[in-house]
Coordinates of C-alpha atoms in Angstrom, one line a residue:
Chain A
M25 CA 124.7 -25.3 -48.5
K26 CA 124.1 -24.4 -52.2
P27 CA 121.4 -25.3 -53.8
Y28 CA 123.2 -28.2 -55.8
D29 CA 124.2 -30.0 -52.8
A30 CA 120.9 -31.6 -52.0
I31 CA 120.5 -32.6 -55.2
R32 CA 124.1 -33.8 -55.1
A33 CA 123.1 -36.0 -52.0
R34 CA 119.8 -37.6 -53.6
L35 CA 121.5 -38.8 -56.5
D36 CA 124.5 -40.7 -54.4
R37 CA 121.8 -42.1 -52.4
G38 CA 119.8 -43.1 -55.6
D39 CA 116.9 -41.4 -54.6
L40 CA 114.3 -39.5 -57.2
V41 CA 115.1 -36.2 -58.4
V42 CA 112.2 -34.4 -60.5
L43 CA 113.1 -32.3 -62.7
D44 CA 110.2 -29.6 -64.2
G45 CA 108.4 -30.2 -67.6
A46 CA 108.4 -27.8 -70.9
I47 CA 108.8 -24.1 -70.7
G48 CA 108.8 -23.5 -75.0
T49 CA 105.7 -25.7 -75.4
E50 CA 104.2 -24.6 -72.4
I51 CA 104.0 -20.9 -73.6
L52 CA 102.6 -21.8 -76.7
R53 CA 99.8 -24.1 -74.5
R54 CA 99.3 -20.7 -72.7
D55 CA 98.4 -18.9 -75.9
L56 CA 101.9 -16.9 -76.7
S57 CA 104.2 -17.0 -79.7
W58 CA 107.8 -18.2 -78.5
A59 CA 109.5 -15.8 -80.3
D60 CA 112.3 -14.3 -78.1
H61 CA 111.5 -16.5 -75.6
Q62 CA 109.1 -14.0 -74.1
V63 CA 111.5 -13.3 -71.6
L64 CA 111.2 -9.7 -71.4
A65 CA 108.1 -8.9 -72.9
F66 CA 105.8 -11.5 -70.9
P67 CA 108.3 -12.2 -67.7
D68 CA 105.0 -12.4 -65.3
K69 CA 103.7 -15.5 -67.3
I70 CA 107.5 -16.9 -67.9
R71 CA 107.8 -16.7 -64.0
S72 CA 104.4 -18.2 -63.5
I73 CA 105.4 -21.7 -65.1
H74 CA 108.4 -21.8 -63.5
E75 CA 106.3 -21.3 -60.3
D76 CA 103.9 -23.9 -61.5
Y77 CA 106.3 -26.2 -62.0
L78 CA 107.7 -25.8 -58.7
R79 CA 104.5 -26.6 -56.7
A80 CA 103.9 -29.3 -58.7
G81 CA 106.9 -30.4 -57.0
A82 CA 110.1 -30.0 -59.1
D83 CA 113.3 -30.6 -57.6
V84 CA 115.1 -28.8 -60.7
L85 CA 113.8 -25.7 -62.6
S86 CA 115.4 -25.4 -66.2
T87 CA 115.4 -22.0 -67.6
N88 CA 113.3 -20.8 -70.5
T89 CA 116.5 -20.7 -72.5
F90 CA 116.3 -23.1 -75.3
Q91 CA 118.8 -22.7 -78.3
L92 CA 119.2 -19.4 -77.2
A93 CA 122.5 -18.0 -78.3
R94 CA 124.3 -15.4 -80.1
R95 CA 124.2 -17.5 -83.2
C96 CA 120.5 -17.4 -82.9
F97 CA 120.7 -13.4 -84.4
A98 CA 123.4 -13.8 -86.5
S99 CA 122.8 -16.7 -87.9
H100 CA 119.6 -14.5 -89.8
F101 CA 122.3 -12.1 -91.3
R102 CA 124.8 -12.9 -94.1
D103 CA 127.8 -11.6 -91.8
H104 CA 128.9 -9.2 -89.4
A105 CA 128.6 -6.5 -92.1
H106 CA 125.0 -7.0 -93.4
M107 CA 123.9 -7.3 -89.7
R108 CA 125.1 -4.2 -88.6
H109 CA 123.7 -2.7 -92.2
V110 CA 120.3 -3.5 -92.2
G111 CA 119.8 -5.4 -88.5
A112 CA 118.4 -3.7 -85.0
P113 CA 121.3 -2.4 -83.3
G114 CA 122.1 -4.5 -79.9
L115 CA 121.6 -7.8 -81.9
D116 CA 124.9 -9.1 -80.8
R117 CA 124.3 -9.0 -77.0
K118 CA 120.8 -9.6 -77.2
A119 CA 121.3 -13.6 -76.5
D120 CA 123.7 -12.6 -73.3
T121 CA 120.7 -9.6 -72.2
L122 CA 117.7 -12.8 -72.2
L123 CA 120.0 -15.6 -71.0
A124 CA 120.4 -13.5 -67.8
A125 CA 117.1 -12.0 -67.7
A126 CA 115.7 -15.7 -68.0
V127 CA 117.9 -17.1 -65.1
N128 CA 116.9 -14.5 -63.0
L129 CA 112.8 -15.2 -63.7
A130 CA 114.0 -18.8 -62.3
K131 CA 115.1 -17.2 -59.0
E132 CA 112.3 -15.1 -58.7
A133 CA 109.6 -18.0 -59.0
R134 CA 111.9 -20.0 -56.4
S135 CA 112.3 -17.1 -53.9
R136 CA 108.0 -16.5 -54.5
V137 CA 107.6 -20.1 -53.8
G138 CA 109.6 -21.0 -51.2
R139 CA 110.8 -24.3 -52.3
P140 CA 114.3 -24.9 -52.6
A141 CA 115.1 -25.7 -55.6
A142 CA 118.1 -26.1 -58.2
I143 CA 118.4 -23.7 -61.0
A144 CA 119.5 -25.2 -64.0
G145 CA 120.7 -23.3 -66.8
A146 CA 119.7 -25.2 -69.9
V147 CA 121.6 -24.8 -72.6
T148 CA 121.1 -26.9 -76.3
T149 CA 122.9 -27.0 -79.5
L150 CA 124.6 -24.2 -80.9
E151 CA 123.0 -25.1 -84.2
W152 CA 119.5 -26.7 -84.9
C153 CA 118.8 -29.6 -81.9
F154 CA 117.9 -32.2 -84.2
R155 CA 120.5 -31.6 -87.1
P156 CA 124.0 -32.7 -86.5
D157 CA 125.6 -32.0 -90.2
L158 CA 125.2 -28.2 -89.0
A159 CA 126.9 -28.1 -86.1
P160 CA 129.7 -25.4 -85.7
S161 CA 134.0 -26.3 -85.8
P162 CA 134.9 -27.0 -82.1
E163 CA 137.1 -23.9 -81.9
E164 CA 134.0 -21.7 -82.8
M165 CA 131.7 -24.5 -80.2
R166 CA 134.2 -23.8 -77.6
E167 CA 134.2 -19.7 -77.7
E168 CA 130.3 -19.6 -78.0
Y169 CA 129.9 -22.2 -74.9
R170 CA 132.3 -20.8 -72.9
E171 CA 130.0 -17.4 -73.2
I172 CA 126.8 -18.9 -72.4
M173 CA 128.5 -20.6 -69.3
T174 CA 130.0 -17.3 -67.8
T175 CA 126.4 -16.1 -68.4
M176 CA 124.6 -18.2 -66.7
A177 CA 126.9 -19.0 -63.8
S178 CA 127.2 -15.2 -62.9
A179 CA 123.2 -14.7 -63.8
G180 CA 123.1 -17.3 -60.6
A181 CA 122.6 -20.5 -62.4
D182 CA 123.2 -23.5 -60.2
L183 CA 123.9 -25.8 -63.0
I184 CA 124.1 -26.3 -66.3
L185 CA 121.4 -28.6 -68.0
L186 CA 123.0 -29.3 -72.4
E187 CA 119.9 -30.8 -73.2
T188 CA 118.8 -32.1 -77.1
V189 CA 122.7 -33.1 -77.5
N190 CA 123.1 -34.2 -80.7
S191 CA 127.0 -35.3 -80.7
I192 CA 129.1 -36.8 -78.7
A193 CA 131.8 -34.0 -80.1
E194 CA 129.1 -31.1 -78.9
A195 CA 128.1 -32.7 -75.5
K196 CA 132.0 -32.9 -74.9
V197 CA 132.6 -29.2 -75.5
G198 CA 129.8 -28.1 -73.5
L199 CA 130.8 -30.2 -70.7
E200 CA 134.0 -29.0 -70.5
A201 CA 132.7 -25.2 -70.7
A202 CA 130.2 -26.1 -68.0
R203 CA 133.2 -26.9 -65.3
S204 CA 135.3 -24.1 -66.4
A205 CA 132.8 -21.7 -65.3
G206 CA 132.7 -24.4 -62.3
L207 CA 129.0 -25.5 -62.6
P208 CA 127.7 -29.2 -62.1
C209 CA 126.8 -30.4 -65.7
W210 CA 123.9 -32.5 -66.6
V211 CA 123.7 -33.8 -70.1
G212 CA 120.7 -34.7 -71.7
F213 CA 121.0 -36.7 -75.5
V214 CA 118.4 -37.0 -78.2
C215 CA 117.9 -40.7 -79.5
D216 CA 116.5 -42.2 -82.3
E217 CA 114.1 -45.5 -81.9
K218 CA 117.0 -47.6 -81.3
G219 CA 119.0 -45.2 -78.8
R220 CA 121.3 -44.2 -80.9
L221 CA 122.2 -40.7 -81.0
F222 CA 121.5 -38.7 -84.2
T223 CA 125.0 -39.0 -85.5
G224 CA 124.8 -42.9 -85.3
E225 CA 126.9 -42.8 -82.2
T226 CA 125.9 -45.1 -79.2
L227 CA 125.2 -43.8 -75.6
A228 CA 128.3 -46.0 -74.7
E229 CA 130.5 -43.9 -76.6
A230 CA 129.1 -41.3 -75.0
E231 CA 129.6 -42.4 -71.4
R232 CA 133.1 -43.8 -72.5
A233 CA 133.9 -40.1 -73.8
L234 CA 132.3 -38.0 -71.5
A235 CA 133.7 -40.0 -68.6
P236 CA 136.9 -37.8 -68.4
G237 CA 134.8 -34.7 -68.1
K238 CA 132.9 -36.4 -64.8
P239 CA 129.3 -35.4 -65.8
D240 CA 126.8 -35.0 -62.9
A241 CA 124.2 -37.0 -64.7
I242 CA 123.3 -38.1 -68.3
L243 CA 119.8 -38.4 -69.4
L244 CA 117.6 -38.6 -72.6
N245 CA 115.3 -35.9 -74.1
C246 CA 113.3 -34.7 -76.5
A247 CA 112.4 -37.9 -78.2
P248 CA 109.0 -39.7 -78.1
P249 CA 109.2 -41.7 -74.5
A250 CA 110.0 -45.2 -76.2
D251 CA 112.5 -44.1 -77.7
A252 CA 114.3 -41.9 -74.9
A253 CA 112.9 -45.3 -72.6
A254 CA 115.2 -47.3 -75.4
G255 CA 118.4 -45.2 -74.8
L256 CA 118.1 -45.0 -71.1
R257 CA 118.3 -49.2 -71.4
E258 CA 122.1 -48.6 -73.4
L259 CA 122.9 -46.1 -71.0
R260 CA 122.3 -47.8 -67.7
A261 CA 124.1 -51.3 -69.4
A262 CA 127.0 -48.8 -69.8
R263 CA 127.1 -46.5 -67.0
K264 CA 127.2 -46.3 -63.2
G265 CA 126.3 -42.7 -62.1
P266 CA 123.4 -41.1 -62.2
C267 CA 120.9 -41.5 -65.3
G268 CA 117.9 -39.7 -66.1
I269 CA 114.8 -39.5 -68.9
Y270 CA 112.4 -36.5 -70.0
P271 CA 110.5 -37.9 -73.1
H272 CA 108.5 -35.3 -74.6
I273 CA 104.8 -35.9 -76.3
G274 CA 102.7 -34.4 -78.7
R275 CA 104.6 -33.7 -82.0
F276 CA 106.7 -31.2 -83.2
D277 CA 104.9 -28.8 -85.1
P278 CA 106.9 -26.2 -86.7
P279 CA 107.9 -23.5 -85.3
E280 CA 105.2 -25.1 -82.7
W281 CA 103.7 -28.3 -81.4
L282 CA 100.7 -30.3 -81.7
F283 CA 99.4 -31.3 -78.1
T284 CA 97.9 -34.7 -78.2
E285 CA 95.8 -37.1 -75.6
E286 CA 98.4 -39.7 -76.2
F287 CA 100.4 -39.2 -72.3
P288 CA 97.7 -37.9 -70.2
P289 CA 99.5 -37.1 -66.7
D290 CA 98.5 -40.8 -65.4
R291 CA 99.4 -43.0 -68.3
Y292 CA 103.2 -40.4 -68.4
L293 CA 103.3 -41.5 -64.5
D294 CA 102.6 -45.4 -65.1
E295 CA 105.6 -44.8 -68.0
A296 CA 107.8 -43.2 -65.7
R297 CA 107.4 -45.8 -63.2
R298 CA 108.8 -48.2 -65.9
W299 CA 112.1 -45.3 -66.4
R300 CA 112.2 -45.6 -62.3
E301 CA 112.7 -49.5 -62.4
M302 CA 115.3 -49.4 -65.0
G303 CA 117.0 -47.0 -63.4
A304 CA 116.2 -43.4 -64.1
A305 CA 116.7 -41.4 -61.1
V306 CA 116.2 -37.8 -62.8
I307 CA 112.7 -37.7 -64.3
G308 CA 110.7 -35.2 -65.8
G309 CA 109.3 -33.9 -69.2
C310 CA 110.3 -32.2 -72.2
C311 CA 108.1 -30.8 -75.0
G312 CA 104.6 -31.0 -74.2
T313 CA 104.3 -32.0 -70.7
S314 CA 102.8 -29.5 -68.3
P315 CA 102.9 -28.9 -64.7
D316 CA 99.9 -31.4 -64.4
H317 CA 102.8 -34.1 -65.7
I318 CA 105.1 -33.2 -63.2
A319 CA 102.7 -33.1 -60.4
R320 CA 102.0 -37.0 -61.0
L321 CA 105.1 -37.7 -60.6
A322 CA 106.0 -36.2 -57.8
G323 CA 103.0 -37.3 -56.5
G324 CA 102.8 -40.6 -57.3
L325 CA 106.8 -41.8 -58.0
A326 CA 108.7 -43.1 -54.6
P327 CA 111.0 -40.4 -53.4
K328 CA 113.5 -43.0 -52.3
K329 CA 115.7 -45.7 -53.7
T330 CA 113.5 -49.1 -53.0
S331 CA 115.8 -51.8 -54.9
Chain B
M9 CA 91.1 -8.9 -120.2
P10 CA 93.8 -11.2 -118.2
P11 CA 94.6 -9.0 -115.3
Y12 CA 98.1 -9.0 -116.2
D13 CA 97.2 -7.7 -119.6
R14 CA 96.7 -4.2 -117.9
I15 CA 99.8 -3.8 -116.2
R16 CA 102.1 -5.1 -119.1
R17 CA 100.2 -2.5 -121.5
T18 CA 100.9 0.3 -118.7
L19 CA 104.6 -1.1 -118.4
E20 CA 105.2 -0.7 -122.5
S21 CA 103.4 3.0 -122.5
G22 CA 105.8 4.0 -119.8
G23 CA 103.9 4.1 -116.9
V24 CA 104.5 3.0 -113.6
V25 CA 102.8 -0.1 -111.8
L26 CA 102.0 0.2 -108.4
L27 CA 102.8 -2.9 -105.9
D28 CA 101.6 -3.5 -102.8
G29 CA 103.6 -3.4 -99.3
A30 CA 105.2 -6.0 -96.8
M31 CA 102.7 -8.9 -96.2
G32 CA 104.9 -10.5 -93.1
S33 CA 106.3 -8.0 -91.0
E34 CA 102.8 -5.9 -91.4
L35 CA 101.0 -9.3 -90.1
V36 CA 103.5 -9.7 -87.5
R37 CA 103.4 -5.8 -86.6
R38 CA 99.1 -6.4 -86.2
G39 CA 99.9 -9.1 -83.4
V40 CA 99.5 -12.4 -85.7
R41 CA 101.0 -15.2 -85.0
W42 CA 104.0 -16.2 -87.3
R43 CA 103.2 -19.8 -87.9
G44 CA 102.6 -20.9 -91.5
N45 CA 102.5 -17.1 -92.6
G46 CA 99.4 -16.8 -90.5
L47 CA 97.8 -18.5 -93.2
R48 CA 96.3 -21.7 -91.3
T49 CA 95.6 -19.7 -88.1
S50 CA 94.7 -16.2 -89.1
P51 CA 93.8 -16.3 -93.2
E52 CA 91.3 -13.4 -92.6
E53 CA 93.6 -11.2 -91.4
V54 CA 95.7 -12.1 -94.2
Q55 CA 92.9 -11.5 -96.7
A56 CA 92.2 -8.7 -94.9
L57 CA 95.3 -7.0 -95.6
H58 CA 95.6 -7.8 -99.0
E59 CA 92.3 -5.8 -99.2
E60 CA 93.6 -2.8 -97.8
Y61 CA 96.6 -2.6 -100.0
L62 CA 93.9 -3.0 -102.8
A63 CA 92.0 -0.2 -101.5
A64 CA 95.5 1.9 -101.4
G65 CA 95.6 1.2 -105.2
A66 CA 98.1 -1.6 -105.5
D67 CA 98.1 -2.5 -109.2
V68 CA 99.8 -5.7 -108.1
I69 CA 99.1 -7.8 -104.8
R70 CA 101.6 -10.6 -104.0
T71 CA 100.6 -13.7 -102.4
N72 CA 102.1 -14.3 -98.7
T73 CA 104.0 -17.0 -99.7
F74 CA 107.5 -15.8 -98.7
Q75 CA 109.8 -18.7 -97.6
L76 CA 107.0 -21.0 -97.5
N77 CA 108.4 -24.1 -99.1
P78 CA 108.7 -28.1 -98.2
R79 CA 112.3 -27.3 -97.2
T80 CA 112.1 -25.2 -94.4
V81 CA 109.6 -27.5 -93.0
L82 CA 112.1 -30.1 -93.7
N83 CA 115.0 -28.2 -92.1
V84 CA 114.1 -28.6 -88.3
F85 CA 113.5 -32.5 -88.7
R86 CA 116.9 -34.8 -89.0
S87 CA 115.4 -36.6 -92.0
R88 CA 112.2 -37.3 -93.9
E89 CA 111.8 -40.2 -91.7
H90 CA 112.2 -38.0 -88.5
M91 CA 109.7 -35.9 -89.8
R92 CA 106.8 -38.6 -90.2
H93 CA 108.0 -40.0 -86.6
I94 CA 108.2 -37.4 -84.6
G95 CA 106.2 -34.4 -86.5
A96 CA 102.2 -33.2 -86.8
P97 CA 100.6 -35.5 -89.4
D98 CA 100.2 -33.1 -92.4
L99 CA 104.1 -31.6 -92.8
E100 CA 104.4 -33.3 -95.8
T101 CA 102.1 -31.2 -97.2
R102 CA 102.1 -28.2 -95.7
A103 CA 103.8 -25.4 -97.7
Q104 CA 101.9 -26.9 -100.4
D105 CA 98.7 -26.5 -98.9
L106 CA 99.3 -23.0 -97.4
T107 CA 100.7 -21.9 -101.1
R108 CA 97.0 -22.6 -102.4
K109 CA 95.7 -21.2 -99.4
A110 CA 97.4 -18.1 -100.1
V111 CA 96.3 -17.7 -103.4
E112 CA 93.0 -18.1 -102.4
V113 CA 93.1 -15.6 -100.1
A114 CA 94.6 -13.2 -102.7
L115 CA 91.9 -14.2 -105.2
A116 CA 89.1 -13.9 -102.5
A117 CA 90.3 -10.0 -101.8
R118 CA 90.3 -9.1 -105.0
E119 CA 86.8 -10.2 -105.9
R120 CA 85.8 -8.2 -103.0
S121 CA 87.6 -5.1 -103.9
G122 CA 86.1 -5.1 -107.2
R123 CA 89.5 -4.2 -108.3
E124 CA 91.4 -4.8 -112.1
A125 CA 94.6 -6.2 -109.9
A126 CA 97.0 -8.5 -110.6
I127 CA 97.7 -11.4 -108.3
A128 CA 101.4 -12.2 -108.3
G129 CA 102.7 -15.7 -106.8
V130 CA 105.7 -14.9 -105.1
L131 CA 108.9 -17.6 -105.2
S132 CA 111.5 -16.8 -103.1
P133 CA 114.6 -18.5 -101.5
L134 CA 114.3 -22.0 -100.5
E135 CA 117.0 -21.4 -97.6
H136 CA 116.9 -18.3 -95.3
C137 CA 116.7 -15.5 -97.8
F138 CA 119.9 -13.6 -96.0
R139 CA 121.7 -16.1 -96.2
P140 CA 123.2 -17.1 -100.3
D141 CA 125.6 -19.6 -98.6
L142 CA 123.2 -22.0 -98.1
S143 CA 121.1 -21.8 -101.7
P144 CA 121.2 -25.4 -102.9
P145 CA 122.6 -26.4 -105.9
E146 CA 121.1 -25.3 -109.0
K147 CA 119.4 -28.5 -110.1
E148 CA 117.9 -29.2 -106.7
A149 CA 116.5 -25.7 -106.4
E150 CA 114.5 -26.2 -109.9
A151 CA 113.0 -28.7 -108.9
E152 CA 112.1 -27.4 -105.8
H153 CA 110.6 -24.2 -107.4
A154 CA 109.0 -25.6 -109.9
E155 CA 106.4 -27.7 -107.4
M156 CA 106.0 -24.1 -105.8
A157 CA 105.5 -22.6 -109.1
A158 CA 103.1 -25.4 -110.4
I159 CA 100.9 -24.9 -107.2
L160 CA 100.9 -20.6 -107.7
A161 CA 100.5 -21.2 -111.1
G162 CA 97.5 -23.7 -110.8
A163 CA 95.6 -21.6 -108.0
G164 CA 95.4 -18.6 -110.4
A165 CA 98.2 -16.6 -110.0
D166 CA 98.7 -14.2 -113.1
L167 CA 102.4 -13.7 -112.4
L168 CA 105.1 -15.5 -110.4
V169 CA 107.6 -13.0 -108.6
L170 CA 110.9 -14.6 -107.7
E171 CA 111.7 -12.4 -104.5
S172 CA 114.7 -11.2 -102.8
M173 CA 116.5 -13.7 -104.8
N174 CA 120.1 -13.7 -103.2
T175 CA 122.1 -15.6 -106.1
I176 CA 122.2 -15.6 -109.4
A177 CA 122.0 -19.8 -109.6
E178 CA 119.0 -19.8 -107.4
A179 CA 117.5 -17.0 -109.4
R180 CA 118.1 -18.4 -112.8
A181 CA 117.1 -22.0 -111.3
A182 CA 113.6 -20.5 -110.0
A183 CA 113.0 -18.3 -113.4
R184 CA 113.4 -21.9 -115.5
A185 CA 111.1 -23.4 -113.3
A186 CA 108.3 -20.9 -113.6
S187 CA 108.7 -20.5 -117.3
A188 CA 107.3 -23.9 -117.7
M189 CA 104.4 -21.9 -116.0
H190 CA 103.5 -19.8 -119.4
L191 CA 103.1 -16.9 -117.1
P192 CA 104.8 -13.8 -116.9
I193 CA 107.9 -13.7 -114.6
W194 CA 109.6 -10.7 -112.7
A195 CA 112.9 -11.5 -110.3
S196 CA 113.9 -9.3 -107.5
F197 CA 116.9 -9.3 -105.8
V198 CA 118.0 -8.6 -102.2
L199 CA 121.2 -6.6 -102.1
G200 CA 124.3 -6.9 -99.9
P201 CA 125.8 -3.9 -97.9
E202 CA 128.0 -3.3 -100.7
G203 CA 125.8 -2.4 -103.2
D204 CA 125.7 -5.9 -105.4
L205 CA 123.9 -9.3 -104.5
L206 CA 124.0 -10.5 -101.2
S207 CA 126.1 -12.9 -102.5
R208 CA 128.5 -10.2 -104.1
E209 CA 127.5 -11.1 -107.6
K210 CA 127.6 -8.4 -109.9
L211 CA 124.2 -6.5 -110.2
E212 CA 124.4 -6.3 -113.8
D213 CA 125.8 -9.7 -114.0
A214 CA 121.6 -10.8 -112.4
V215 CA 120.3 -8.4 -114.6
R216 CA 122.1 -10.3 -118.1
A217 CA 121.3 -13.8 -116.4
M218 CA 117.4 -12.6 -115.8
E219 CA 116.9 -11.6 -119.4
S220 CA 118.3 -14.4 -121.0
M221 CA 115.4 -16.4 -119.3
G222 CA 113.0 -14.2 -120.6
V223 CA 112.1 -12.5 -117.2
D224 CA 109.8 -9.4 -117.9
V225 CA 110.4 -7.2 -114.9
V226 CA 114.0 -7.1 -112.8
A227 CA 113.9 -5.5 -109.3
V228 CA 115.7 -5.2 -106.4
N229 CA 113.9 -5.5 -102.9
C230 CA 114.2 -5.9 -99.1
S231 CA 117.1 -3.9 -98.8
P232 CA 117.5 -0.1 -97.5
P233 CA 115.9 2.8 -99.6
V234 CA 119.2 4.5 -99.8
D235 CA 120.6 1.2 -101.3
V236 CA 117.9 0.4 -103.6
G237 CA 118.2 4.0 -104.8
A238 CA 121.8 3.5 -106.2
A239 CA 120.6 -0.2 -107.3
V240 CA 118.3 1.4 -109.6
K241 CA 120.4 3.7 -111.2
R242 CA 122.8 0.8 -112.2
L243 CA 119.9 -1.4 -113.2
R244 CA 118.7 1.3 -115.5
Q245 CA 121.9 1.2 -117.3
A246 CA 122.1 -2.4 -117.8
T247 CA 119.1 -2.9 -119.2
K248 CA 116.2 -2.0 -121.4
R249 CA 113.6 -4.0 -120.2
P250 CA 111.0 -2.5 -117.3
I251 CA 113.0 -2.4 -113.9
G252 CA 111.2 -2.5 -110.2
A253 CA 111.8 -1.2 -106.8
Y254 CA 110.4 -2.0 -103.5
A255 CA 112.6 -0.8 -100.3
H256 CA 112.5 -2.2 -96.7
V257 CA 112.1 0.4 -93.9
G258 CA 113.8 -0.1 -90.4
K259 CA 115.5 -2.8 -88.9
F260 CA 115.4 -6.3 -89.0
D261 CA 115.0 -7.2 -85.3
P262 CA 114.5 -11.2 -85.8
P263 CA 113.6 -12.9 -82.3
S264 CA 115.8 -15.6 -80.6
W265 CA 114.5 -18.6 -82.3
K266 CA 116.1 -20.5 -84.9
F267 CA 113.1 -21.2 -87.7
E268 CA 112.8 -19.6 -90.9
F269 CA 113.1 -16.3 -91.8
H270 CA 110.6 -14.4 -89.2
P271 CA 109.6 -11.1 -90.4
Q272 CA 110.1 -8.9 -87.4
F273 CA 111.2 -5.1 -88.3
S274 CA 111.9 -2.1 -85.8
A275 CA 112.6 1.7 -85.9
T276 CA 109.8 1.5 -88.9
E277 CA 109.0 5.1 -87.9
E278 CA 111.8 6.2 -89.5
W279 CA 110.6 6.2 -92.9
P280 CA 106.9 7.3 -92.6
P281 CA 104.6 7.3 -96.1
E282 CA 105.7 10.6 -97.0
K283 CA 109.4 9.8 -96.9
Y284 CA 109.1 6.8 -98.6
R285 CA 106.6 8.6 -101.1
D286 CA 109.9 10.9 -102.0
A287 CA 112.6 8.5 -101.9
A288 CA 110.7 6.4 -104.5
G289 CA 109.4 9.3 -106.3
A290 CA 113.4 9.7 -107.0
W291 CA 113.6 6.3 -108.5
R292 CA 110.6 6.6 -110.5
K293 CA 112.7 9.4 -112.2
A294 CA 115.9 7.3 -112.4
G295 CA 113.7 4.8 -114.3
A296 CA 111.9 2.3 -112.5
A297 CA 108.8 1.2 -113.3
A298 CA 107.3 -1.2 -110.7
I299 CA 107.4 0.7 -107.6
G300 CA 106.3 -0.9 -104.0
G301 CA 107.2 -2.0 -100.3
C302 CA 109.1 -4.3 -98.7
C303 CA 109.4 -5.5 -95.1
G304 CA 108.3 -2.6 -92.5
T305 CA 106.2 -0.9 -95.0
G306 CA 102.2 -1.0 -94.8
P307 CA 99.1 0.1 -96.9
D308 CA 100.1 4.0 -95.5
H309 CA 102.9 3.7 -97.5
V310 CA 101.4 2.5 -100.4
R311 CA 98.9 4.5 -100.3
A312 CA 101.4 7.6 -100.2
L313 CA 103.1 6.3 -103.3
R314 CA 100.0 6.0 -104.9
E315 CA 99.0 9.9 -104.1
G316 CA 102.6 10.6 -105.0
M317 CA 101.8 9.3 -108.5
R318 CA 99.1 11.5 -109.6

């Protein structure tokens, strides 16, 4: 049985699936810079974050690949000619190397801990996640997502977690690319206080537009708990299939994160109980959350569907 | 005597003014975590590096304010409202506060060194220095550069240097903003692989535009030494004003993040201090009067330049 089959069966029954918490901000909390995702420089530290989430009870591990794409490197240069002229050799292939290495670290953590989790290749908007105005053309998007998904699939990801997506257009292209790579796909949207996408589109519109691509779950993420919950309400009103939520806690302090005491694990669990009542099947944490938060969710939320 | 007077005199008498080397890439090489240019969490390391450049013989030290401006902070949010909603509480004044801090540590370093160096407040492209396509409209750019110029001048900079400028329009906007401070202005451009500005505008056109703005020194920087050498010759042909040169060494090796310019350079060992000194000697012969180092260089490079000037 493939690792995702067990997850799918649970979602079909309406049971809870626990997603892990933050990776990027957890790297910062463990006193490393986030530059280069630290996949090659500190593989042990990254693997141990995955292991901590598994021991906390996560059913799905997301890879340490937030916004990792060829474009991350290319955007630092005027164009290819400039990159070749002043850039370090191999920047063109570096994203691919890091993506594969990141999936491997999650796989290694899984075999070390011995818990049958599914590994979600985390894929974010090609340009900045909070700036839908910067999104590339659909043609460029298609090509770049195809590359990323192919790498994720051949490295052994069990599903794709498109996260912090800010427009329906980009979600559609990402979803199609995941499907072409033969992987299940969850789509996570960032939303505002009213539960709308950053383009002003509604989650009902998103559900309708994505339905033909059959997303395995639609989620809300990387917004404060109240905002993500507003999005979840909108989504549930429009969608029968699996829904999920993993908000961020604390404050974005670019290029890092400000950890606050506003949502300690106990309070986060209280919120999560409400999300579960609202119909969330997948619950986890985004920026600012830690293995302690996930342990409280895994230990405190009813695993079976109650109503 | 005001610190810049000595510099002006040197330039007028045909002497050479020694600039410092890189701040950002050297701080990153030393393991300083690249957030807020290191000024929030490691100001003592920033000051220590200024002191090393002064000890190496720099006549001008540049503030560690490269790409430190409100726009780079705002750019990672959907809007100002979004920044207020999910961002850390002091982000609206973060770049401004750190810019003041940057001048403060440069002043403190000079004080401790006991040297009469001039402090150059650095203004750089508002968007990524290697992306001329992102440069904002001239009017917008002027207002934003004016805010930073006023902070640098108010905190005690002796001159303002427009650094790694990648379009003529933004350099002109920054020069106009800087000129309201009544401080000497230097303007320096980053070169593209073709040898002109990164925007592909002609180097000579940039010189003409800067001359008309009353800029004291026109320079080229953050390009490989060989390119800088070729550009110095063209600058010499294009103007009678003092010209400057400070190349980067090694290769720009940005990490996988999507934030602003991250000054990480690798393979810098290909340009050890003596080799850099020899290259700079040729720039000097070709007429460069202000010489220093950009990304990838460190205090040893500046020390070698000083020795080469003896």
